[in-house]
Coordinates of C-alpha atoms in Angstrom, one line a residue:
Chain A
X1 CA -61.5 56.9 -16.0
X2 CA -65.0 58.3 -15.9
X3 CA -66.6 58.0 -19.4
X4 CA -68.3 61.0 -20.9
X5 CA -71.9 59.9 -21.4
X6 CA -72.5 62.3 -24.2
X7 CA -69.4 61.5 -26.0
X8 CA -70.0 58.4 -28.0
X9 CA -66.4 58.3 -29.4
X10 CA -65.1 58.5 -25.9
X11 CA -67.5 55.7 -24.8
X12 CA -66.4 53.5 -27.8
X13 CA -62.6 54.3 -27.0
X14 CA -63.2 53.2 -23.4
X15 CA -64.9 50.1 -24.3
X16 CA -62.1 49.3 -26.6
X17 CA -59.6 49.7 -23.9
X18 CA -61.7 47.5 -21.6
X19 CA -62.1 44.9 -24.4
X20 CA -58.4 44.8 -24.9
X21 CA -57.7 44.5 -21.2
X22 CA -60.4 41.6 -21.0
X23 CA -58.8 39.8 -24.0
X24 CA -55.2 40.4 -22.5
X25 CA -56.4 38.8 -19.2
X26 CA -58.1 35.8 -21.1
X27 CA -54.9 35.4 -23.1
X28 CA -52.6 35.4 -20.1
X29 CA -54.8 33.1 -18.2
X30 CA -55.0 30.7 -21.3
X31 CA -51.2 31.0 -21.9
X32 CA -50.3 30.2 -18.2
X33 CA -48.9 33.8 -17.6
X34 CA -50.7 34.1 -14.4
X35 CA -51.0 31.7 -11.4
X36 CA -53.6 33.6 -9.2
X37 CA -56.9 35.1 -9.8
X38 CA -59.1 37.7 -7.9
X39 CA -62.5 36.3 -7.4
X40 CA -65.5 38.2 -6.0
X41 CA -67.6 36.1 -3.8
X42 CA -70.4 37.6 -2.0
X43 CA -69.3 41.2 -2.6
X44 CA -65.7 40.3 -1.2
X45 CA -62.7 39.8 -3.2
X46 CA -60.6 36.8 -2.7
X47 CA -57.3 35.5 -4.1
X48 CA -57.7 32.1 -5.7
X49 CA -54.6 30.1 -6.6
X50 CA -54.6 28.2 -9.8
X51 CA -53.7 24.5 -9.0
X52 CA -53.5 25.5 -5.2
X53 CA -50.8 27.4 -3.4
X54 CA -48.6 24.6 -2.6
X55 CA -48.5 25.4 1.0
X56 CA -49.0 21.7 2.1
X57 CA -46.1 20.7 -0.1
X58 CA -44.0 23.5 1.5
X59 CA -44.9 22.2 5.1
X60 CA -43.9 18.7 3.9
X61 CA -40.6 20.0 2.6
X62 CA -39.8 21.9 5.4
X63 CA -39.4 18.8 7.7
X64 CA -37.3 17.2 5.1
X65 CA -33.5 16.4 5.9
X66 CA -32.6 16.8 2.4
X67 CA -32.1 20.4 1.1
X68 CA -34.7 21.2 -1.6
X69 CA -34.9 24.3 -3.8
X70 CA -37.5 25.1 -6.5
X71 CA -36.2 27.3 -9.3
X72 CA -38.0 28.5 -12.4
X73 CA -36.7 28.0 -15.9
X74 CA -34.2 30.8 -15.7
X75 CA -32.7 29.4 -12.4
X76 CA -34.3 32.0 -10.1
X77 CA -35.2 30.6 -6.6
X78 CA -38.9 30.2 -6.1
X79 CA -38.8 28.5 -2.9
X80 CA -36.1 26.8 -0.5
X81 CA -36.6 24.7 2.4
X82 CA -35.0 25.0 5.9
X83 CA -32.3 22.4 5.4
X84 CA -31.3 24.0 2.0
X85 CA -31.2 27.5 3.5
X86 CA -29.0 26.0 6.3
X87 CA -26.4 24.6 4.0
X88 CA -26.4 27.7 1.7
X89 CA -26.0 29.9 4.7
X90 CA -28.8 32.3 3.5
X91 CA -32.3 33.4 4.5
X92 CA -35.3 32.9 2.0
X93 CA -35.5 36.7 1.6
X94 CA -31.9 36.8 0.5
X95 CA -32.2 34.3 -2.3
X96 CA -36.0 34.3 -3.4
X97 CA -36.5 35.7 -6.9
X98 CA -32.8 35.6 -7.5
X99 CA -30.5 33.2 -9.5
X100 CA -29.5 30.1 -7.2
X101 CA -25.9 30.5 -8.4
X102 CA -25.6 33.7 -6.6
X103 CA -26.2 31.9 -3.4
X104 CA -23.1 29.7 -4.0
X105 CA -19.4 30.2 -4.3
X106 CA -17.9 30.3 -7.7
X107 CA -16.9 26.7 -8.3
X108 CA -20.4 25.4 -7.2
X109 CA -22.2 28.1 -9.0
X110 CA -20.7 26.8 -12.3
X111 CA -21.7 23.2 -11.3
X112 CA -25.3 24.4 -10.6
X113 CA -25.6 26.2 -13.8
X114 CA -24.5 23.3 -15.7
X115 CA -26.8 21.0 -13.7
X116 CA -29.8 23.3 -14.7
X117 CA -28.8 23.4 -18.3
X118 CA -29.3 19.7 -18.6
X119 CA -32.7 19.5 -20.5
X120 CA -35.2 16.7 -20.3
X121 CA -37.2 14.9 -17.6
X122 CA -34.1 12.8 -16.6
X123 CA -32.6 13.2 -13.2
X124 CA -29.0 14.7 -13.3
X125 CA -26.7 14.7 -10.4
X126 CA -23.4 16.3 -9.4
X127 CA -21.1 16.3 -6.4
X128 CA -20.5 19.6 -4.6
X129 CA -18.1 20.5 -1.9
X130 CA -19.3 23.2 0.5
X131 CA -17.4 24.8 3.3
X132 CA -19.0 24.2 6.7
X133 CA -17.8 26.6 9.5
X134 CA -18.3 23.9 12.1
X135 CA -17.4 20.6 10.4
X136 CA -15.0 21.7 7.7
X137 CA -15.9 20.7 4.2
X138 CA -18.9 18.7 3.4
X139 CA -20.0 16.9 0.4
X140 CA -23.4 17.2 -1.2
X141 CA -25.0 15.3 -4.1
X142 CA -27.0 18.0 -6.0
X143 CA -29.7 16.6 -8.3
X144 CA -32.1 18.2 -10.5
X145 CA -35.4 17.2 -11.9
X146 CA -37.8 19.1 -14.1
X147 CA -40.5 20.5 -12.1
X148 CA -43.9 22.1 -12.9
X149 CA -45.3 24.3 -10.0
X150 CA -48.7 25.7 -11.1
X151 CA -48.3 27.3 -14.5
X152 CA -44.6 27.4 -14.0
X153 CA -41.9 25.1 -15.5
X154 CA -38.6 24.9 -13.6
X155 CA -36.4 22.6 -11.7
X156 CA -36.4 20.9 -8.3
X157 CA -32.9 20.8 -7.0
X158 CA -32.1 18.7 -4.0
X159 CA -29.0 18.6 -2.0
X160 CA -28.2 15.4 -0.2
X161 CA -25.5 15.4 2.4
X162 CA -23.1 12.6 1.4
X163 CA -20.2 13.6 3.6
X164 CA -20.3 10.5 5.7
X165 CA -20.5 8.2 2.7
X166 CA -17.5 10.1 1.2
X167 CA -15.6 9.9 4.3
X168 CA -16.2 6.2 4.7
X169 CA -15.1 5.6 1.2
X170 CA -11.9 7.6 1.6
X171 CA -11.3 5.6 4.8
X172 CA -12.1 2.3 3.0
X173 CA -9.6 3.3 0.2
X174 CA -6.9 4.1 2.8
X175 CA -7.5 0.8 4.5
X176 CA -7.3 -1.0 1.2
X177 CA -4.0 0.8 0.5
X178 CA -2.8 -0.2 4.0
X179 CA -3.6 -3.8 3.5
X180 CA -1.8 -3.8 0.1
X181 CA 1.2 -2.4 1.8
X182 CA 1.1 -5.1 4.5
X183 CA 0.4 -7.9 1.9
X184 CA 3.4 -6.7 -0.2
X185 CA 5.8 -6.7 2.6
X186 CA 8.5 -9.5 2.6
X187 CA 8.6 -9.4 6.5
X188 CA 5.9 -11.1 8.4
X189 CA 3.5 -8.3 9.5
X190 CA 0.7 -9.1 12.0
X191 CA -1.9 -6.5 13.4
X192 CA -3.5 -7.2 16.7
X193 CA -6.4 -5.5 18.4
X194 CA -6.1 -4.1 21.9
X195 CA -6.8 -7.5 23.3
X196 CA -4.0 -9.1 21.4
X197 CA -6.1 -11.0 19.0
X198 CA -5.0 -11.0 15.4
X199 CA -6.9 -9.0 13.0
X200 CA -4.5 -8.9 9.9
X201 CA -1.7 -11.3 9.0
X202 CA 0.0 -11.1 5.7
X203 CA 1.1 -14.3 3.7
X204 CA 4.8 -14.2 5.2
X205 CA 3.2 -14.2 8.8
X206 CA 0.9 -17.0 8.1
X207 CA 3.8 -19.0 6.8
X208 CA 5.6 -18.9 10.0
X209 CA 3.3 -21.4 11.6
X210 CA 1.5 -22.4 8.5
X211 CA -2.0 -21.4 9.7
X212 CA -4.6 -18.8 9.5
X213 CA -4.1 -16.7 12.6
X214 CA -6.9 -14.1 12.3
X215 CA -9.4 -14.3 15.1
X216 CA -6.9 -16.0 17.5
X217 CA -4.6 -14.6 20.1
X218 CA -1.1 -13.7 19.0
X219 CA 0.6 -15.3 21.7
X220 CA -1.2 -18.6 21.0
X221 CA -0.6 -18.5 17.2
X222 CA 3.0 -17.1 17.2
X223 CA 4.7 -18.5 20.4
X224 CA 8.1 -17.0 20.6
X225 CA 11.1 -17.6 22.9
X226 CA 13.4 -14.5 23.5
X227 CA 16.9 -16.1 24.3
X228 CA 18.5 -12.8 25.2
X229 CA 15.8 -12.0 27.6
X230 CA 16.3 -14.9 29.9
X231 CA 12.8 -15.8 30.3
X232 CA 11.7 -12.5 31.5
X233 CA 10.0 -11.3 28.3
X234 CA 7.0 -13.6 27.1
X235 CA 5.2 -13.2 23.8
X236 CA 2.2 -11.7 25.7
X237 CA 4.3 -9.0 27.2
X238 CA 5.3 -8.0 23.8
X239 CA 1.7 -7.3 22.6
X240 CA 1.0 -5.7 26.0
X241 CA 4.0 -3.3 25.8
X242 CA 2.9 -2.2 22.3
X243 CA -0.7 -1.7 23.1
X244 CA 0.1 0.3 26.2
X245 CA 2.1 2.8 23.9
X246 CA 5.7 1.6 24.2
X247 CA 7.4 0.4 20.9
X248 CA 9.6 -2.6 21.1
X249 CA 12.4 -2.6 18.5
X250 CA 14.6 -5.4 17.3
X251 CA 14.4 -8.2 19.8
X252 CA 15.8 -11.5 18.6
X253 CA 13.4 -14.3 19.0
X254 CA 13.0 -18.0 18.0
X255 CA 9.8 -19.4 16.8
X256 CA 10.5 -22.7 18.6
X257 CA 7.3 -24.4 17.9
X258 CA 7.1 -23.6 14.2
X259 CA 7.4 -26.5 11.7
X260 CA 10.5 -24.7 10.2
X261 CA 12.3 -23.3 13.3
X262 CA 13.8 -20.1 12.6
X263 CA 15.2 -16.9 14.3
X264 CA 13.4 -13.6 13.8
X265 CA 14.1 -10.0 14.7
X266 CA 10.8 -9.0 16.4
X267 CA 9.4 -5.3 16.6
X268 CA 6.1 -4.3 18.0
X269 CA 4.6 -0.7 17.9
X270 CA 1.3 0.6 18.9
X271 CA -1.3 1.1 16.2
X272 CA -2.9 4.5 16.2
X273 CA -5.7 4.8 13.5
X274 CA -7.5 7.9 14.5
X275 CA -5.8 10.5 16.7
X276 CA -3.8 9.5 19.7
X277 CA -6.0 6.6 20.6
X278 CA -4.2 3.3 20.4
X279 CA -6.5 0.7 18.8
X280 CA -3.9 -2.3 18.7
X281 CA -0.5 -3.0 17.6
X282 CA 1.6 -3.9 14.6
X283 CA 4.2 -6.7 14.9
X284 CA 6.9 -7.4 12.4
X285 CA 9.1 -10.4 12.1
X286 CA 12.3 -10.3 10.1
X287 CA 13.7 -13.7 9.1
X288 CA 17.1 -13.9 10.5
X289 CA 18.0 -17.4 9.5
X290 CA 20.3 -16.5 6.7
X291 CA 22.1 -14.1 9.0
X292 CA 22.2 -16.6 11.8
X293 CA 23.5 -19.1 9.4
X294 CA 26.3 -16.9 8.3
X295 CA 27.2 -16.1 11.9
X296 CA 27.2 -19.9 12.8
X297 CA 29.4 -20.6 9.8
X298 CA 31.8 -17.9 10.7
X299 CA 32.0 -19.2 14.3
X300 CA 32.6 -22.6 13.1
X301 CA 35.3 -21.4 10.6
X302 CA 37.1 -19.8 13.6
X303 CA 36.9 -22.9 15.7
X304 CA 38.0 -25.0 12.7
X305 CA 41.0 -22.7 12.2
X306 CA 41.9 -23.0 15.8
X307 CA 41.5 -26.9 15.7
X308 CA 43.7 -27.1 12.8
X309 CA 46.4 -24.8 14.0
X310 CA 46.6 -26.8 17.2
X311 CA 46.6 -30.1 15.2
X312 CA 49.2 -28.9 13.0
X313 CA 51.6 -27.7 15.7
X314 CA 51.1 -31.0 17.6
X315 CA 52.0 -32.9 14.4
X316 CA 55.1 -30.7 13.8
X317 CA 56.2 -31.2 17.3
X318 CA 55.6 -34.9 17.0
X319 CA 57.6 -35.0 13.7
X320 CA 60.4 -33.1 15.3
X321 CA 60.7 -35.2 18.3
X322 CA 60.5 -38.6 16.4
X323 CA 62.8 -37.6 13.7
X324 CA 65.4 -36.3 16.5
X325 CA 65.2 -39.7 18.1
X326 CA 65.8 -41.7 14.8
X327 CA 68.5 -39.5 13.2
X328 CA 72.2 -39.8 14.2
X329 CA 73.4 -36.5 13.0
X330 CA 72.2 -32.9 12.9
X331 CA 72.5 -32.9 9.1
X332 CA 70.2 -36.1 8.9
X333 CA 67.9 -34.5 11.3
X334 CA 67.7 -31.3 9.2
X335 CA 67.1 -33.2 6.1
X336 CA 64.5 -35.5 7.3
X337 CA 62.7 -33.0 9.4
X338 CA 62.6 -30.5 6.6
X339 CA 61.3 -33.1 4.1
X340 CA 58.5 -34.0 6.4
X341 CA 57.5 -30.4 7.1
X342 CA 57.6 -29.7 3.3
X343 CA 55.2 -32.8 2.9
X344 CA 52.9 -31.3 5.3
X345 CA 53.2 -27.9 3.7
X346 CA 52.4 -29.2 0.3
X347 CA 49.2 -30.7 1.3
X348 CA 48.4 -27.6 3.3
X349 CA 49.0 -25.5 0.1
X350 CA 46.6 -27.6 -1.8
X351 CA 44.0 -27.4 1.0
X352 CA 44.4 -23.5 1.1
X353 CA 44.1 -23.4 -2.6
X354 CA 40.8 -25.2 -2.3
X355 CA 39.7 -23.1 0.7
X356 CA 40.0 -26.3 3.0
X357 CA 37.4 -28.1 1.0
X358 CA 37.9 -31.6 -0.2
X359 CA 41.0 -32.5 -2.3
X360 CA 41.4 -35.1 -5.0
X361 CA 43.8 -37.9 -3.8
X362 CA 45.5 -37.7 -7.2
X363 CA 46.4 -34.1 -6.6
X364 CA 47.6 -34.8 -3.1
X365 CA 49.9 -37.6 -4.3
X366 CA 51.1 -35.7 -7.3
X367 CA 52.1 -32.7 -5.0
X368 CA 54.2 -35.1 -3.0
X369 CA 55.9 -36.2 -6.2
X370 CA 56.4 -32.8 -7.7
X371 CA 60.2 -32.5 -6.4
X372 CA 61.1 -35.8 -8.1
X373 CA 59.1 -35.6 -11.3
X374 CA 61.9 -34.0 -13.4
X375 CA 63.9 -37.1 -12.8
X376 CA 61.2 -39.7 -12.8
X377 CA 58.9 -38.7 -15.8
X378 CA 57.1 -41.7 -17.1
X379 CA 58.1 -43.8 -14.1
X380 CA 55.1 -42.9 -11.9
X381 CA 51.6 -44.0 -12.6
X382 CA 48.6 -42.9 -10.7
X383 CA 45.3 -44.6 -11.6
X384 CA 41.7 -44.4 -10.7
X385 CA 42.5 -41.9 -7.7
X386 CA 40.5 -38.9 -9.1
X387 CA 38.5 -39.1 -5.9
X388 CA 37.7 -36.3 -3.4
X389 CA 38.7 -37.0 0.4
X390 CA 38.3 -34.9 3.5
X391 CA 41.3 -32.6 4.6
X392 CA 42.2 -34.9 7.3
X393 CA 42.6 -37.9 4.8
X394 CA 44.5 -35.7 2.4
X395 CA 47.1 -34.5 5.2
X396 CA 47.6 -38.2 6.2
X397 CA 47.9 -39.5 2.6
X398 CA 50.4 -36.6 1.8
X399 CA 52.7 -37.6 4.9
X400 CA 52.6 -41.2 4.0
X401 CA 53.3 -40.7 0.4
X402 CA 56.3 -38.3 1.4
X403 CA 57.8 -41.2 3.5
X404 CA 57.3 -43.8 0.8
X405 CA 58.7 -41.3 -2.0
X406 CA 61.7 -40.4 0.1
X407 CA 62.4 -44.1 0.7
X408 CA 62.0 -45.0 -3.0
X409 CA 64.4 -42.3 -4.0
X410 CA 66.9 -43.4 -1.4
X411 CA 66.6 -47.2 -1.8
X412 CA 63.6 -48.3 -3.9
X413 CA 62.3 -47.9 -7.4
X414 CA 63.4 -44.3 -8.0
X415 CA 66.9 -45.1 -6.8
X416 CA 68.0 -46.7 -10.2
X417 CA 67.1 -45.8 -13.8
X418 CA 64.7 -48.6 -14.5
X419 CA 62.3 -48.9 -11.5
X420 CA 58.7 -47.5 -11.5
X421 CA 55.8 -46.9 -9.2
X422 CA 52.2 -47.6 -9.7
X423 CA 49.5 -46.2 -7.4
X424 CA 46.2 -47.7 -8.3
X425 CA 42.8 -48.1 -6.8
X426 CA 42.0 -51.8 -6.1
X427 CA 38.6 -52.0 -7.2
X428 CA 35.5 -49.8 -7.6
X429 CA 34.4 -48.9 -4.2
X430 CA 30.7 -49.1 -3.5
X431 CA 29.1 -45.9 -1.7
X432 CA 29.6 -46.1 1.9
X433 CA 32.6 -48.5 2.0
X434 CA 36.4 -48.0 2.5
X435 CA 38.5 -47.0 -0.5
X436 CA 41.5 -49.1 -0.9
X437 CA 44.5 -48.4 -3.3
X438 CA 48.0 -49.9 -3.5
X439 CA 51.4 -48.3 -3.9
X440 CA 53.6 -50.9 -5.7
X441 CA 57.2 -50.5 -6.5
X442 CA 58.8 -52.6 -9.4
X443 CA 62.0 -52.7 -11.4
X444 CA 64.0 -51.4 -8.4
X445 CA 66.8 -53.0 -6.4
X446 CA 66.0 -56.0 -4.3
X447 CA 64.4 -55.1 -1.3
X448 CA 65.2 -56.3 2.3
X449 CA 63.2 -55.3 5.3
X450 CA 65.4 -52.7 7.3
X451 CA 66.3 -53.9 10.8
X452 CA 65.6 -50.4 12.2
X453 CA 62.2 -49.2 12.5
X454 CA 62.3 -45.5 11.9
X455 CA 59.8 -42.6 12.4
X456 CA 58.9 -42.9 8.6
X457 CA 57.3 -46.3 9.3
X458 CA 55.4 -44.8 12.3
X459 CA 54.0 -42.2 10.1
X460 CA 53.0 -44.8 7.5
X461 CA 51.3 -47.0 9.9
X462 CA 49.5 -44.7 12.2
X463 CA 48.5 -41.6 10.0
X464 CA 45.3 -43.1 8.8
X465 CA 44.3 -44.6 12.0
X466 CA 42.3 -41.7 13.2
X467 CA 39.3 -43.7 12.1
X468 CA 38.9 -47.5 12.9
X469 CA 38.2 -47.9 9.0
X470 CA 41.5 -46.2 8.0
X471 CA 44.7 -48.2 7.7
X472 CA 48.0 -48.3 5.8
X473 CA 50.1 -51.5 5.7
X474 CA 53.7 -51.5 4.4
X475 CA 55.2 -54.8 3.0
X476 CA 58.8 -55.0 2.0
X477 CA 58.4 -57.5 -0.9
X478 CA 61.8 -58.6 -2.5
X479 CA 60.6 -57.1 -6.0
X480 CA 59.6 -53.7 -4.5
X481 CA 57.8 -52.0 -1.7
X482 CA 54.0 -52.5 -1.6
X483 CA 51.9 -50.4 0.4
X484 CA 48.0 -50.8 0.9
X485 CA 45.9 -47.6 1.8
X486 CA 42.4 -47.8 3.2
X487 CA 40.7 -44.4 3.4
X488 CA 37.7 -44.4 5.7
X489 CA 34.3 -44.2 4.2
X490 CA 33.2 -41.1 6.0
X491 CA 36.0 -39.1 4.3
X492 CA 35.0 -39.9 0.9
X493 CA 31.8 -38.2 0.2
X494 CA 32.4 -36.0 -2.7
X495 CA 29.7 -33.5 -2.3
X496 CA 30.6 -32.9 1.5
X497 CA 32.0 -29.6 2.4
X498 CA 34.8 -28.8 4.6
X499 CA 32.9 -29.5 7.9
X500 CA 30.6 -32.2 6.8
X501 CA 27.3 -32.6 8.3
X502 CA 25.8 -30.1 10.9
X503 CA 26.1 -32.8 13.7
X504 CA 29.6 -33.2 12.9
X505 CA 30.2 -29.5 13.0
X506 CA 28.6 -29.3 16.4
X507 CA 30.8 -32.1 17.6
X508 CA 33.9 -30.5 16.2
X509 CA 33.0 -27.3 17.7
X510 CA 32.6 -29.0 21.3
X511 CA 35.8 -30.8 21.0
X512 CA 37.8 -27.6 19.9
X513 CA 36.4 -25.8 22.9
X514 CA 37.5 -28.6 25.2
X515 CA 40.8 -29.3 23.7
Chain B
X1 CA -39.8 48.9 -3.0
X2 CA -37.2 51.3 -4.3
X3 CA -37.8 54.9 -4.7
X4 CA -36.6 57.6 -7.2
X5 CA -34.5 60.5 -6.4
X6 CA -36.8 63.2 -7.6
X7 CA -40.4 62.0 -7.0
X8 CA -41.5 62.1 -10.7
X9 CA -45.1 61.8 -11.6
X10 CA -44.5 58.2 -12.7
X11 CA -45.8 55.3 -10.6
X12 CA -46.0 51.5 -11.1
X13 CA -48.1 49.2 -9.0
X14 CA -47.4 45.5 -9.1
X15 CA -50.1 43.2 -7.9
X16 CA -48.8 39.9 -6.7
X17 CA -50.2 36.9 -4.6
X18 CA -47.9 35.8 -1.9
X19 CA -44.9 33.9 -3.2
X20 CA -46.4 32.1 -6.1
X21 CA -43.8 31.3 -8.8
X22 CA -45.3 34.0 -11.3
X23 CA -45.4 36.6 -8.5
X24 CA -41.8 36.0 -7.7
X25 CA -40.8 36.1 -11.3
X26 CA -42.7 39.2 -11.9
X27 CA -41.0 41.1 -8.9
X28 CA -37.6 39.9 -10.2
X29 CA -38.3 40.8 -13.9
X30 CA -39.6 44.2 -13.0
X31 CA -36.7 45.1 -10.9
X32 CA -34.3 44.0 -13.5
X33 CA -36.1 45.9 -16.3
X34 CA -36.3 49.2 -14.4
X35 CA -32.7 49.1 -13.2
X36 CA -31.4 48.2 -16.7
X37 CA -33.7 50.3 -19.0
X38 CA -35.6 52.9 -16.8
X39 CA -33.3 53.7 -13.9
X40 CA -34.7 56.2 -11.6
X41 CA -37.9 56.8 -13.6
X42 CA -40.4 54.9 -11.8
X43 CA -41.8 54.7 -8.2
X44 CA -42.7 51.1 -7.8
X45 CA -45.2 49.7 -5.3
X46 CA -45.7 46.0 -4.9
X47 CA -49.2 45.1 -3.4
X48 CA -49.7 41.4 -2.0
X49 CA -53.3 40.7 -2.7
X50 CA -53.1 37.5 -0.6
X51 CA -52.6 39.5 2.6
X52 CA -54.9 42.4 1.4
X53 CA -57.5 41.2 -1.3
X54 CA -59.6 44.5 -1.0
X55 CA -56.8 46.5 -2.8
X56 CA -57.8 44.5 -5.9
X57 CA -60.7 46.8 -6.4
X58 CA -58.9 49.9 -6.9
X59 CA -57.7 48.9 -10.2
X60 CA -60.0 46.1 -10.9
X61 CA -57.4 43.4 -10.9
X62 CA -58.6 39.8 -12.1
X63 CA -55.4 38.1 -12.8
X64 CA -52.2 37.9 -10.8
X65 CA -49.5 39.0 -11.4
X66 CA -50.6 42.3 -13.0
X67 CA -48.5 45.5 -13.3
X68 CA -50.5 48.7 -13.5
X69 CA -48.7 51.9 -14.8
X70 CA -50.7 54.3 -12.8
X71 CA -48.9 57.5 -14.0
X72 CA -48.6 59.0 -16.5
X73 CA -51.9 58.5 -17.9
X74 CA -53.4 56.7 -19.7
X75 CA -53.5 53.9 -17.2
X76 CA -51.9 50.8 -18.4
X77 CA -52.1 47.0 -17.3
X78 CA -49.5 44.4 -18.2
X79 CA -50.7 40.9 -17.2
X80 CA -48.3 38.0 -16.6
X81 CA -44.8 37.7 -15.0
X82 CA -43.2 40.3 -17.2
X83 CA -40.8 38.0 -18.8
X84 CA -41.6 39.5 -22.3
X85 CA -39.2 42.5 -21.7
X86 CA -40.0 44.2 -25.2
X87 CA -43.7 44.0 -24.5
X88 CA -43.1 45.5 -21.0
X89 CA -41.0 48.3 -22.4
X90 CA -43.5 49.2 -25.0
X91 CA -46.2 49.5 -22.6
X92 CA -44.3 51.6 -20.2
X93 CA -43.1 54.0 -22.7
X94 CA -46.5 54.8 -24.3
X95 CA -47.2 58.4 -24.1
X96 CA -43.7 59.2 -23.1
X97 CA -42.6 60.8 -26.5

């Protein structure tokens, strides 16, 4: 570029080129298109960075734990610190001057592009998931803020490792779900640590002993007795076995010290939260009270049946023996014996129909009259006896009414066409007192007391004497037979079921075993 | 920097100053323009004046980055990060026709 001194046009052309170049340089500096200048200082050229070279900032960024990348407005990497290069798995040379998205996988590249496209000075963030060869997937929070480096506008992109936070959140969610499962369970669920101290207990568990057991030892808060383990297994052992890794399944236990003593089916299993390490145990307690009650009820039903069969056989044998001793002929025995057994059967039929629950006195009496009603319609009056009595009273009344009816048909009010029988309650019986009613015959032939005292009179006088409060008195009044019944108060409770109170049931059970 | 297959009498020199944003942008823009529009036509040399400031003298460089089209003559300078692709192409093609 040596100018020709003698060629003025050439000089002018050269000066024009230099002027244009100078103007270009000035315009470039003014427009921020350059970020360094060459300055001649004492005959030596030096490079001068406009707004400094940022080296001190880079040194600072290098020691940061947060990944930091500076990109220009087109997304090309200007600089990335050590942490950012490590998480991207690249060297600075590989990514400098190239789009940041090229340093990432497809999914994250899209997110980074989206992040950088968000304009304005606000900080924008997005979560990225990056594969880590050592630690599996790691979560990063990528944030972008507008940045001005020297004359360049771009973005500062930071990558904060939030893996631990995400994992903690995931674990917390899992724990929350587990707690919800425990809380929703109908069974009592108790979680203990390795020392047997309760860490969780759902509402059903807290209801067992009506307390807040968390923080206390399981064996103190839930003292259990294991009847089938004959004292060898204690509550502490249960926890110890589970914590040592042996699951205990379905052992029957009784919460003897609970306000509401109940039977439970108890299971205990080791609790493994992470890996194989046992961090405690989970104990579940299923309420067995309903099943136990059903078992007891069934046992009592069998005992009751046994008891009744024995009683009935004894009664039949007694009827047979006494009838035999009072009848002169085989025919007479057959008739009397059959009648008495039928009377017994009539009451039994009623009892069977009602599943051996309480019977109404009116029904019992009416069933004994049934064979004679056809001939005696309108002559028998039963009044005020729609009262429930226990089975033993029903059987006794049935047998007595049979004897009275047989006698009335043979000799009394039902032996002619004009007699009638009234069976009526004497007066309203207050609760807890003996019920009295009277059998009264009228209009029949004149009555004389028979000389011979047969088995029928024994049946009448003794059948209700199973209780000191029960009785039956027969009077041979000339105008007609009168018989006064007294039903023991304990057999009158209308609401009572077949076996009466639990205590009475236990007593009955004991008696039947010994009899 | 990359070389062409047939050693043409065309040569570009890009003056940069270390890894300043404009220097990095100029390198990346020049690579893109040459590979997309002038493949194999230019031999490119990148000179880092931060490492060797004396080399500024040869082309009387004042502002960085600056691209110098050394060959073919006439010599041309384009100052800035070369982000204006049209301007760069016009300057590089002068005298080609």
